[in-house]
C-alpha cells in the first residue's frame, strides 16, 4: 500500500472512530448527566438533523450524486426499511439510558450471530461450518459479559438485544428490498431519515411531550442542554458521512478490524468518563466477543475470496418482493447498501 493511501485510510478510520465514540458518549451524557430521559425524542432529533444534512450534502453541496428512486419504490421498498431502521436507532438509545456504554457496545457485537441465525431460520440459507464455528466465541463472550455485568438492567439488556435483531433484519431486508439500487450511506440517510422522522414524530410527542415540558421547566440550564442535544444530532449525521468515507478508503478486512477496535475504544473512553464498574471477567468477556467478531469477519472474507469452481455459500433465496419490477436510472452509480 502506498504511503499516501495508507495515510488516507488511517485518517478515515480515526475520524470514523471519533464521530462514533463522540455520538455514543454524548447520548449517554444526555440521558445520565442532563437527565433528559427521552430516547424517542433524542432519536427524532437525530433523524431530523440527518434529513437536513443529507439534503444539504446531496442537493446543495452536490458532494454525492442523488440515486433516483421511483416514487412507488419509495413506499414499498424504502418505507419498510425505514421502519426497521427507526426501531434499530430507538432501541439503541433506549438501551443507552439503562445500561453502561461498555455493556451496550458488547451486546451490539452479537449482531453477526443474530444475522446468521435469522438467515438460517427464516430464509433457509446455508452457511459453511467455519461461519458457525466463528460464532462460538461471540456467543460465549456475550454470555460471560452479561453474567458478570455489575450494572445489569434487564430492560436495557433486552433493548440492546432486540436492537441487534433489528440491525440483522435491516441487513437481510436490504438484500431483497433494495436489490438493484446501489445505495451509499448518504443516499440511505437521504431516503430513510425523513420516513423515520414521520414514523417516530407522533409517538415521541404523545409519549414524551409532557415529560419534556416538565424537564424544561425544572432544568437549571435548558437552552444549553438543548444545544448539546441538537449537536448530538448533527454529529450523528456526520457519523453517516464518515462511514461513507471510510468504506471508500479501506479494504473490507481493514474495515472489519477497525470496526471491532472502535468498540474497544468506545468502551475505554466511556469508562474513563462515566467510571461505571467493570469486573475483570466482564472485561475478559468483552475481549472474547471482539476477537470472535474479528474472526467472523475474517472467515466471511476468506469464503468470499474462494477461487471460481470452489463450492460457495448459496445466495439467500429471493422473496416475492424482490421479483417486483424495479425502476432505477442510476445502476452505474457506485456505492454500497
GROMACS .gro file of N, CA and C in nm, residues 124-264:
model
  423
  124UNK      N    1  -3.370  -1.991   0.522
  124UNK     CA    2  -3.313  -2.123   0.492
  124UNK      C    3  -3.181  -2.113   0.416
  125UNK      N    4  -3.098  -2.020   0.456
  125UNK     CA    5  -2.970  -2.002   0.390
  125UNK      C    6  -2.865  -2.094   0.452
  126UNK      N    7  -2.787  -2.157   0.366
  126UNK     CA    8  -2.681  -2.247   0.411
  126UNK      C    9  -2.555  -2.167   0.446
  127UNK      N   10  -2.487  -2.206   0.554
  127UNK     CA   11  -2.361  -2.141   0.593
  127UNK      C   12  -2.253  -2.247   0.614
  128UNK      N   13  -2.133  -2.214   0.573
  128UNK     CA   14  -2.018  -2.300   0.593
  128UNK      C   15  -1.996  -2.323   0.742
  129UNK      N   16  -1.945  -2.441   0.777
  129UNK     CA   17  -1.925  -2.474   0.918
  129UNK      C   18  -1.830  -2.377   0.988
  130UNK      N   19  -1.741  -2.316   0.909
  130UNK     CA   20  -1.648  -2.220   0.969
  130UNK      C   21  -1.719  -2.094   1.016
  131UNK      N   22  -1.827  -2.057   0.949
  131UNK     CA   23  -1.908  -1.944   0.993
  131UNK      C   24  -1.969  -1.974   1.130
  132UNK      N   25  -2.027  -2.095   1.142
  132UNK     CA   26  -2.087  -2.134   1.271
  132UNK      C   27  -1.981  -2.140   1.381
  133UNK      N   28  -1.863  -2.189   1.347
  133UNK     CA   29  -1.756  -2.200   1.446
  133UNK      C   30  -1.711  -2.062   1.494
  134UNK      N   31  -1.711  -1.965   1.401
  134UNK     CA   32  -1.667  -1.830   1.439
  134UNK      C   33  -1.766  -1.761   1.532
  135UNK      N   34  -1.890  -1.811   1.537
  135UNK     CA   35  -1.990  -1.750   1.625
  135UNK      C   36  -1.975  -1.795   1.770
  136UNK      N   37  -1.904  -1.906   1.794
  136UNK     CA   38  -1.891  -1.961   1.929
  136UNK      C   39  -1.828  -1.860   2.026
  137UNK      N   40  -1.713  -1.799   1.992
  137UNK     CA   41  -1.656  -1.701   2.086
  137UNK      C   42  -1.744  -1.577   2.104
  138UNK      N   43  -1.818  -1.539   2.001
  138UNK     CA   44  -1.908  -1.424   2.013
  138UNK      C   45  -2.016  -1.453   2.116
  139UNK      N   46  -2.083  -1.567   2.101
  139UNK     CA   47  -2.189  -1.605   2.194
  139UNK      C   48  -2.133  -1.625   2.335
  140UNK      N   49  -2.019  -1.694   2.344
  140UNK     CA   50  -1.958  -1.718   2.474
  140UNK      C   51  -1.917  -1.588   2.543
  141UNK      N   52  -1.861  -1.496   2.466
  141UNK     CA   53  -1.820  -1.368   2.523
  141UNK      C   54  -1.939  -1.286   2.573
  142UNK      N   55  -2.048  -1.287   2.496
  142UNK     CA   56  -2.169  -1.214   2.536
  142UNK      C   57  -2.226  -1.273   2.665
  143UNK      N   58  -2.230  -1.406   2.674
  143UNK     CA   59  -2.282  -1.470   2.794
  143UNK      C   60  -2.198  -1.435   2.916
  144UNK      N   61  -2.065  -1.441   2.900
  144UNK     CA   62  -1.976  -1.410   3.012
  144UNK      C   63  -1.991  -1.264   3.054
  145UNK      N   64  -2.001  -1.174   2.957
  145UNK     CA   65  -2.017  -1.032   2.987
  145UNK      C   66  -2.149  -1.004   3.059
  146UNK      N   67  -2.257  -1.070   3.013
  146UNK     CA   68  -2.389  -1.048   3.072
  146UNK      C   69  -2.395  -1.098   3.216
  147UNK      N   70  -2.338  -1.216   3.239
  147UNK     CA   71  -2.342  -1.276   3.373
  147UNK      C   72  -2.261  -1.194   3.472
  148UNK      N   73  -2.152  -1.135   3.427
  148UNK     CA   74  -2.061  -1.063   3.519
  148UNK      C   75  -2.081  -0.912   3.518
  149UNK      N   76  -2.183  -0.862   3.442
  149UNK     CA   77  -2.207  -0.718   3.436
  149UNK      C   78  -2.256  -0.666   3.572
  150UNK      N   79  -2.183  -0.570   3.630
  150UNK     CA   80  -2.215  -0.519   3.762
  150UNK      C   81  -2.331  -0.418   3.760
  151UNK      N   82  -2.358  -0.360   3.643
  151UNK     CA   83  -2.467  -0.262   3.630
  151UNK      C   84  -2.578  -0.317   3.541
  152UNK      N   85  -2.603  -0.447   3.554
  152UNK     CA   86  -2.700  -0.514   3.467
  152UNK      C   87  -2.842  -0.459   3.491
  153UNK      N   88  -2.911  -0.432   3.379
  153UNK     CA   89  -3.051  -0.391   3.383
  153UNK      C   90  -3.125  -0.470   3.276
  154UNK      N   91  -3.227  -0.545   3.314
  154UNK     CA   92  -3.294  -0.634   3.221
  154UNK      C   93  -3.358  -0.560   3.105
  155UNK      N   94  -3.420  -0.445   3.133
  155UNK     CA   95  -3.487  -0.370   3.027
  155UNK      C   96  -3.385  -0.318   2.925
  156UNK      N   97  -3.275  -0.262   2.976
  156UNK     CA   98  -3.172  -0.213   2.886
  156UNK      C   99  -3.106  -0.326   2.808
  157UNK      N  100  -3.086  -0.441   2.874
  157UNK     CA  101  -3.028  -0.557   2.808
  157UNK      C  102  -3.119  -0.605   2.694
  158UNK      N  103  -3.250  -0.614   2.721
  158UNK     CA  104  -3.344  -0.659   2.618
  158UNK      C  105  -3.351  -0.560   2.502
  159UNK      N  106  -3.347  -0.430   2.534
  159UNK     CA  107  -3.350  -0.328   2.429
  159UNK      C  108  -3.228  -0.342   2.337
  160UNK      N  109  -3.109  -0.363   2.396
  160UNK     CA  110  -2.988  -0.379   2.316
  160UNK      C  111  -2.993  -0.507   2.233
  161UNK      N  112  -3.047  -0.614   2.294
  161UNK     CA  113  -3.054  -0.742   2.223
  161UNK      C  114  -3.153  -0.735   2.106
  162UNK      N  115  -3.269  -0.676   2.129
  162UNK     CA  116  -3.364  -0.659   2.020
  162UNK      C  117  -3.312  -0.559   1.916
  163UNK      N  118  -3.226  -0.468   1.960
  163UNK     CA  119  -3.160  -0.379   1.864
  163UNK      C  120  -3.071  -0.457   1.768
  164UNK      N  121  -3.004  -0.561   1.819
  164UNK     CA  122  -2.925  -0.650   1.733
  164UNK      C  123  -3.014  -0.718   1.630
  165UNK      N  124  -3.130  -0.766   1.676
  165UNK     CA  125  -3.224  -0.830   1.584
  165UNK      C  126  -3.272  -0.732   1.478
  166UNK      N  127  -3.298  -0.607   1.518
  166UNK     CA  128  -3.342  -0.506   1.422
  166UNK      C  129  -3.233  -0.476   1.320
  167UNK      N  130  -3.108  -0.468   1.367
  167UNK     CA  131  -2.995  -0.445   1.276
  167UNK      C  132  -2.982  -0.560   1.177
  168UNK      N  133  -2.994  -0.683   1.226
  168UNK     CA  134  -2.985  -0.800   1.139
  168UNK      C  135  -3.099  -0.801   1.037
  169UNK      N  136  -3.219  -0.770   1.084
  169UNK     CA  137  -3.335  -0.766   0.994
  169UNK      C  138  -3.316  -0.661   0.885
  170UNK      N  139  -3.264  -0.544   0.925
  170UNK     CA  140  -3.239  -0.438   0.826
  170UNK      C  141  -3.138  -0.484   0.722
  171UNK      N  142  -3.033  -0.552   0.767
  171UNK     CA  143  -2.930  -0.600   0.674
  171UNK      C  144  -2.987  -0.703   0.576
  172UNK      N  145  -3.068  -0.795   0.629
  172UNK     CA  146  -3.126  -0.900   0.546
  172UNK      C  147  -3.228  -0.842   0.448
  173UNK      N  148  -3.314  -0.752   0.496
  173UNK     CA  149  -3.416  -0.692   0.409
  173UNK      C  150  -3.352  -0.609   0.299
  174UNK      N  151  -3.238  -0.546   0.330
  174UNK     CA  152  -3.171  -0.464   0.229
  174UNK      C  153  -3.133  -0.545   0.107
  175UNK      N  154  -3.102  -0.674   0.126
  175UNK     CA  155  -3.062  -0.760   0.015
  175UNK      C  156  -3.176  -0.780  -0.084
  176UNK      N  157  -3.299  -0.786  -0.032
  176UNK     CA  158  -3.413  -0.810  -0.120
  176UNK      C  159  -3.487  -0.682  -0.156
  177UNK      N  160  -3.519  -0.598  -0.056
  177UNK     CA  161  -3.598  -0.479  -0.083
  177UNK      C  162  -3.521  -0.376  -0.164
  178UNK      N  163  -3.391  -0.366  -0.143
  178UNK     CA  164  -3.311  -0.267  -0.215
  178UNK      C  165  -3.232  -0.328  -0.329
  179UNK      N  166  -3.270  -0.448  -0.371
  179UNK     CA  167  -3.199  -0.514  -0.481
  179UNK      C  168  -3.208  -0.428  -0.607
  180UNK      N  169  -3.092  -0.399  -0.667
  180UNK     CA  170  -3.089  -0.318  -0.787
  180UNK      C  171  -3.048  -0.175  -0.761
  181UNK      N  172  -3.060  -0.129  -0.637
  181UNK     CA  173  -3.016   0.005  -0.600
  181UNK      C  174  -2.883  -0.003  -0.526
  182UNK      N  175  -2.786   0.072  -0.572
  182UNK     CA  176  -2.654   0.070  -0.510
  182UNK      C  177  -2.640   0.192  -0.418
  183UNK      N  178  -2.701   0.182  -0.301
  183UNK     CA  179  -2.701   0.292  -0.207
  183UNK      C  180  -2.568   0.304  -0.133
  184UNK      N  181  -2.524   0.428  -0.113
  184UNK     CA  182  -2.417   0.457  -0.018
  184UNK      C  183  -2.483   0.508   0.109
  185UNK      N  184  -2.402   0.533   0.213
  185UNK     CA  185  -2.459   0.572   0.343
  185UNK      C  186  -2.533   0.705   0.336
  186UNK      N  187  -2.489   0.799   0.250
  186UNK     CA  188  -2.552   0.930   0.243
  186UNK      C  189  -2.689   0.921   0.177
  187UNK      N  190  -2.698   0.849   0.065
  187UNK     CA  191  -2.828   0.832   0.000
  187UNK      C  192  -2.924   0.750   0.086
  188UNK      N  193  -2.870   0.656   0.162
  188UNK     CA  194  -2.954   0.579   0.254
  188UNK      C  195  -3.020   0.671   0.355
  189UNK      N  196  -2.941   0.760   0.414
  189UNK     CA  197  -2.995   0.856   0.511
  189UNK      C  198  -3.092   0.953   0.443
  190UNK      N  199  -3.060   0.994   0.321
  190UNK     CA  200  -3.145   1.089   0.248
  190UNK      C  201  -3.287   1.037   0.232
  191UNK      N  202  -3.300   0.908   0.205
  191UNK     CA  203  -3.432   0.850   0.184
  191UNK      C  204  -3.497   0.799   0.313
  192UNK      N  205  -3.418   0.746   0.403
  192UNK     CA  206  -3.477   0.680   0.520
  192UNK      C  207  -3.503   0.775   0.637
  193UNK      N  208  -3.418   0.875   0.657
  193UNK     CA  209  -3.434   0.963   0.772
  193UNK      C  210  -3.567   1.039   0.772
  194UNK      N  211  -3.614   1.094   0.657
  194UNK     CA  212  -3.746   1.160   0.659
  194UNK      C  213  -3.859   1.064   0.695
  195UNK      N  214  -3.855   0.943   0.641
  195UNK     CA  215  -3.957   0.843   0.678
  195UNK      C  216  -3.949   0.812   0.827
  196UNK      N  217  -3.827   0.795   0.879
  196UNK     CA  218  -3.810   0.764   1.021
  196UNK      C  219  -3.863   0.877   1.109
  197UNK      N  220  -3.841   1.002   1.066
  197UNK     CA  221  -3.895   1.116   1.140
  197UNK      C  222  -4.046   1.113   1.142
  198UNK      N  223  -4.105   1.082   1.029
  198UNK     CA  224  -4.250   1.075   1.019
  198UNK      C  225  -4.306   0.963   1.107
  199UNK      N  226  -4.237   0.849   1.110
  199UNK     CA  227  -4.283   0.734   1.189
  199UNK      C  228  -4.273   0.764   1.339
  200UNK      N  229  -4.165   0.831   1.380
  200UNK     CA  230  -4.137   0.847   1.522
  200UNK      C  231  -4.192   0.976   1.582
  201UNK      N  232  -4.220   1.076   1.497
  201UNK     CA  233  -4.259   1.208   1.547
  201UNK      C  234  -4.379   1.207   1.640
  202UNK      N  235  -4.488   1.146   1.595
  202UNK     CA  236  -4.612   1.145   1.675
  202UNK      C  237  -4.597   1.063   1.803
  203UNK      N  238  -4.541   0.940   1.798
  203UNK     CA  239  -4.519   0.866   1.924
  203UNK      C  240  -4.432   0.942   2.023
  204UNK      N  241  -4.328   1.009   1.975
  204UNK     CA  242  -4.241   1.086   2.064
  204UNK      C  243  -4.318   1.199   2.130
  205UNK      N  244  -4.403   1.266   2.052
  205UNK     CA  245  -4.481   1.378   2.105
  205UNK      C  246  -4.583   1.330   2.208
  206UNK      N  247  -4.651   1.220   2.180
  206UNK     CA  248  -4.755   1.170   2.269
  206UNK      C  249  -4.698   1.109   2.396
  207UNK      N  250  -4.590   1.034   2.384
  207UNK     CA  251  -4.535   0.961   2.497
  207UNK      C  252  -4.439   1.043   2.583
  208UNK      N  253  -4.371   1.141   2.521
  208UNK     CA  254  -4.267   1.213   2.594
  208UNK      C  255  -4.288   1.364   2.600
  209UNK      N  256  -4.391   1.414   2.532
  209UNK     CA  257  -4.413   1.559   2.525
  209UNK      C  258  -4.429   1.624   2.662
  210UNK      N  259  -4.515   1.570   2.745
  210UNK     CA  260  -4.537   1.627   2.878
  210UNK      C  261  -4.412   1.618   2.965
  211UNK      N  262  -4.341   1.506   2.954
  211UNK     CA  263  -4.218   1.490   3.031
  211UNK      C  264  -4.113   1.591   2.991
  212UNK      N  265  -4.103   1.620   2.861
  212UNK     CA  266  -4.005   1.719   2.814
  212UNK      C  267  -4.039   1.858   2.866
  213UNK      N  268  -4.167   1.893   2.869
  213UNK     CA  269  -4.208   2.024   2.921
  213UNK      C  270  -4.172   2.036   3.070
  214UNK      N  271  -4.195   1.929   3.144
  214UNK     CA  272  -4.159   1.930   3.286
  214UNK      C  273  -4.009   1.940   3.304
  215UNK      N  274  -3.934   1.867   3.221
  215UNK     CA  275  -3.788   1.873   3.227
  215UNK      C  276  -3.740   2.014   3.195
  216UNK      N  277  -3.799   2.076   3.094
  216UNK     CA  278  -3.758   2.210   3.051
  216UNK      C  279  -3.778   2.312   3.163
  217UNK      N  280  -3.887   2.298   3.239
  217UNK     CA  281  -3.916   2.391   3.348
  217UNK      C  282  -3.825   2.366   3.469
  218UNK      N  283  -3.788   2.240   3.490
  218UNK     CA  284  -3.710   2.206   3.609
  218UNK      C  285  -3.560   2.218   3.589
  219UNK      N  286  -3.512   2.207   3.464
  219UNK     CA  287  -3.368   2.207   3.439
  219UNK      C  288  -3.310   2.346   3.460
  220UNK      N  289  -3.194   2.355   3.527
  220UNK     CA  290  -3.135   2.487   3.555
  220UNK      C  291  -3.084   2.560   3.430
  221UNK      N  292  -3.045   2.486   3.328
  221UNK     CA  293  -2.994   2.549   3.204
  221UNK      C  294  -3.047   2.472   3.083
  222UNK      N  295  -3.178   2.484   3.056
  222UNK     CA  296  -3.239   2.403   2.949
  222UNK      C  297  -3.187   2.437   2.810
  223UNK      N  298  -3.158   2.565   2.784
  223UNK     CA  299  -3.116   2.603   2.648
  223UNK      C  300  -2.977   2.548   2.616
  224UNK      N  301  -2.888   2.551   2.714
  224UNK     CA  302  -2.756   2.491   2.693
  224UNK      C  303  -2.766   2.341   2.670
  225UNK      N  304  -2.858   2.278   2.745
  225UNK     CA  305  -2.878   2.134   2.728
  225UNK      C  306  -2.934   2.103   2.589
  226UNK      N  307  -3.026   2.187   2.541
  226UNK     CA  308  -3.083   2.165   2.408
  226UNK      C  309  -2.978   2.179   2.298
  227UNK      N  310  -2.883   2.270   2.320
  227UNK     CA  311  -2.773   2.284   2.222
  227UNK      C  312  -2.693   2.154   2.214
  228UNK      N  313  -2.667   2.093   2.329
  228UNK     CA  314  -2.594   1.966   2.333
  228UNK      C  315  -2.675   1.856   2.262
  229UNK      N  316  -2.806   1.854   2.287
  229UNK     CA  317  -2.893   1.751   2.227
  229UNK      C  318  -2.894   1.764   2.075
  230UNK      N  319  -2.909   1.886   2.025
  230UNK     CA  320  -2.912   1.904   1.879
  230UNK      C  321  -2.773   1.886   1.819
  231UNK      N  322  -2.669   1.916   1.897
  231UNK     CA  323  -2.532   1.892   1.848
  231UNK      C  324  -2.509   1.742   1.828
  232UNK      N  325  -2.567   1.661   1.917
  232UNK     CA  326  -2.554   1.516   1.900
  232UNK      C  327  -2.622   1.471   1.772
  233UNK      N  328  -2.731   1.538   1.735
  233UNK     CA  329  -2.798   1.506   1.608
  233UNK      C  330  -2.712   1.540   1.487
  234UNK      N  331  -2.645   1.655   1.493
  234UNK     CA  332  -2.555   1.695   1.384
  234UNK      C  333  -2.439   1.595   1.372
  235UNK      N  334  -2.384   1.556   1.485
  235UNK     CA  335  -2.273   1.461   1.484
  235UNK      C  336  -2.319   1.323   1.437
  236UNK      N  337  -2.446   1.289   1.465
  236UNK     CA  338  -2.499   1.161   1.417
  236UNK      C  339  -2.501   1.158   1.265
  237UNK      N  340  -2.535   1.271   1.203
  237UNK     CA  341  -2.528   1.276   1.056
  237UNK      C  342  -2.384   1.269   1.008
  238UNK      N  343  -2.295   1.343   1.075
  238UNK     CA  344  -2.153   1.339   1.038
  238UNK      C  345  -2.098   1.197   1.046
  239UNK      N  346  -2.151   1.119   1.140
  239UNK     CA  347  -2.108   0.979   1.152
  239UNK      C  348  -2.143   0.903   1.025
  240UNK      N  349  -2.263   0.923   0.971
  240UNK     CA  350  -2.300   0.857   0.846
  240UNK      C  351  -2.209   0.899   0.731
  241UNK      N  352  -2.172   1.025   0.728
  241UNK     CA  353  -2.082   1.072   0.623
  241UNK      C  354  -1.943   1.010   0.641
  242UNK      N  355  -1.900   0.993   0.766
  242UNK     CA  356  -1.769   0.934   0.791
  242UNK      C  357  -1.766   0.787   0.752
  243UNK      N  358  -1.880   0.718   0.767
  243UNK     CA  359  -1.889   0.578   0.724
  243UNK      C  360  -1.869   0.568   0.573
  244UNK      N  361  -1.932   0.661   0.499
  244UNK     CA  362  -1.915   0.665   0.353
  244UNK      C  363  -1.768   0.683   0.318
  245UNK      N  364  -1.699   0.770   0.390
  245UNK     CA  365  -1.558   0.798   0.363
  245UNK      C  366  -1.470   0.677   0.393
  246UNK      N  367  -1.493   0.612   0.508
  246UNK     CA  368  -1.406   0.502   0.549
  246UNK      C  369  -1.428   0.380   0.459
  247UNK      N  370  -1.550   0.355   0.413
  247UNK     CA  371  -1.577   0.242   0.324
  247UNK      C  372  -1.500   0.256   0.194
  248UNK      N  373  -1.491   0.379   0.144
  248UNK     CA  374  -1.423   0.402   0.017
  248UNK      C  375  -1.273   0.423   0.032
  249UNK      N  376  -1.223   0.420   0.155
  249UNK     CA  377  -1.080   0.444   0.178
  249UNK      C  378  -1.007   0.323   0.234
  250UNK      N  379  -1.079   0.216   0.268
  250UNK     CA  380  -1.017   0.098   0.328
  250UNK      C  381  -1.065  -0.029   0.260
  251UNK      N  382  -0.995  -0.138   0.287
  251UNK     CA  383  -1.038  -0.269   0.237
  251UNK      C  384  -1.142  -0.328   0.332
  252UNK      N  385  -1.207  -0.436   0.290
  252UNK     CA  386  -1.309  -0.500   0.372
  252UNK      C  387  -1.251  -0.553   0.502
  253UNK      N  388  -1.130  -0.611   0.495
  253UNK     CA  389  -1.066  -0.666   0.614
  253UNK      C  390  -1.031  -0.554   0.712
  254UNK      N  391  -0.973  -0.446   0.660
  254UNK     CA  392  -0.938  -0.332   0.745
  254UNK      C  393  -1.062  -0.274   0.812
  255UNK      N  394  -1.169  -0.263   0.735
  255UNK     CA  395  -1.294  -0.208   0.788
  255UNK      C  396  -1.348  -0.295   0.902
  256UNK      N  397  -1.338  -0.427   0.886
  256UNK     CA  398  -1.386  -0.519   0.989
  256UNK      C  399  -1.304  -0.506   1.117
  257UNK      N  400  -1.172  -0.508   1.104
  257UNK     CA  401  -1.085  -0.498   1.221
  257UNK      C  402  -1.103  -0.362   1.289
  258UNK      N  403  -1.108  -0.255   1.209
  258UNK     CA  404  -1.125  -0.121   1.265
  258UNK      C  405  -1.258  -0.107   1.337
  259UNK      N  406  -1.361  -0.173   1.284
  259UNK     CA  407  -1.492  -0.168   1.349
  259UNK      C  408  -1.490  -0.231   1.486
  260UNK      N  409  -1.420  -0.341   1.502
  260UNK     CA  410  -1.411  -0.406   1.632
  260UNK      C  411  -1.320  -0.331   1.728
  261UNK      N  412  -1.213  -0.273   1.678
  261UNK     CA  413  -1.128  -0.190   1.762
  261UNK      C  414  -1.203  -0.065   1.808
  262UNK      N  415  -1.294  -0.017   1.723
  262UNK     CA  416  -1.376   0.100   1.757
  262UNK      C  417  -1.459   0.072   1.882
  263UNK      N  418  -1.512  -0.049   1.891
  263UNK     CA  419  -1.589  -0.087   2.009
  263UNK      C  420  -1.501  -0.080   2.134
  264UNK      N  421  -1.378  -0.131   2.122
  264UNK     CA  422  -1.285  -0.127   2.235
  264UNK      C  423  -1.255   0.017   2.276
   0.00000   0.00000   0.00000
